[in-house]
């Protein structure tokens, strides 16, 4: 993993994961939106480049992504108004993460299908990690696994008595989220550096 991609991963992680409520249900909503934004962002970027709008690309891409989020939020309001109210501005966070992902991974020499596939794989890996992050915070922060419903959240209680005095609520807080991201980033950096050293050793033989 290059430093540029590592920094992009950290930026996307902090933008999406830290401010969001530590519930698996909200994570599902954000991840679906992220996948949609990355796909559409890749398509927008490809056609903007084809139309020679490179200089306006960042502004146009940002406007298009925000427009998609506005439409998505309206759909959430129709399906689950309480959920939309609780999430608030966090629904706009995937736009920044999608912008980072589609900006870092954009091999212009490839076809549109190849770019969508490549960015989709990157977004999928990030989404799986994000869902694991939200699941961890939901289980150890609230003692539950939650899913979005029309009336709010459906809860599967795993840890009984997980009230406001439950020590695990730290993992549902912003400092807890930052610590988890820092640990995961350090682990990824160590693993990436280790594999790079192994590859160098093999090439030297």
CSV table of C-alpha atoms in Angstrom, one decimal, residues 3 7 9 21 45 50 57 61 79 85 137 147-148 158 163-164 173 190 195:
chain,number,residue,atom,x,y,z
A,3,UNK,CA,1.6,6.3,1.3
A,7,UNK,CA,-3.4,8.7,3.6
A,9,UNK,CA,-7.7,5.4,3.5
A,21,UNK,CA,-23.5,7.0,15.2
A,45,UNK,CA,-15.4,11.5,-13.6
A,50,UNK,CA,-14.1,12.8,-22.0
A,57,UNK,CA,-13.6,18.2,-12.5
A,61,UNK,CA,-17.8,15.9,-9.1
A,79,UNK,CA,-38.9,5.2,4.4
A,85,UNK,CA,-33.4,12.7,11.6
A,137,UNK,CA,-19.2,-0.6,18.1
A,147,UNK,CA,-31.1,-3.0,11.6
A,148,UNK,CA,-33.0,-0.1,10.1
A,158,UNK,CA,-26.7,-9.6,22.9
A,163,UNK,CA,-27.3,0.7,30.0
A,164,UNK,CA,-25.6,4.1,30.2
A,173,UNK,CA,-18.0,7.3,21.4
A,190,UNK,CA,2.7,-3.0,9.6
A,195,UNK,CA,4.9,-7.8,2.7
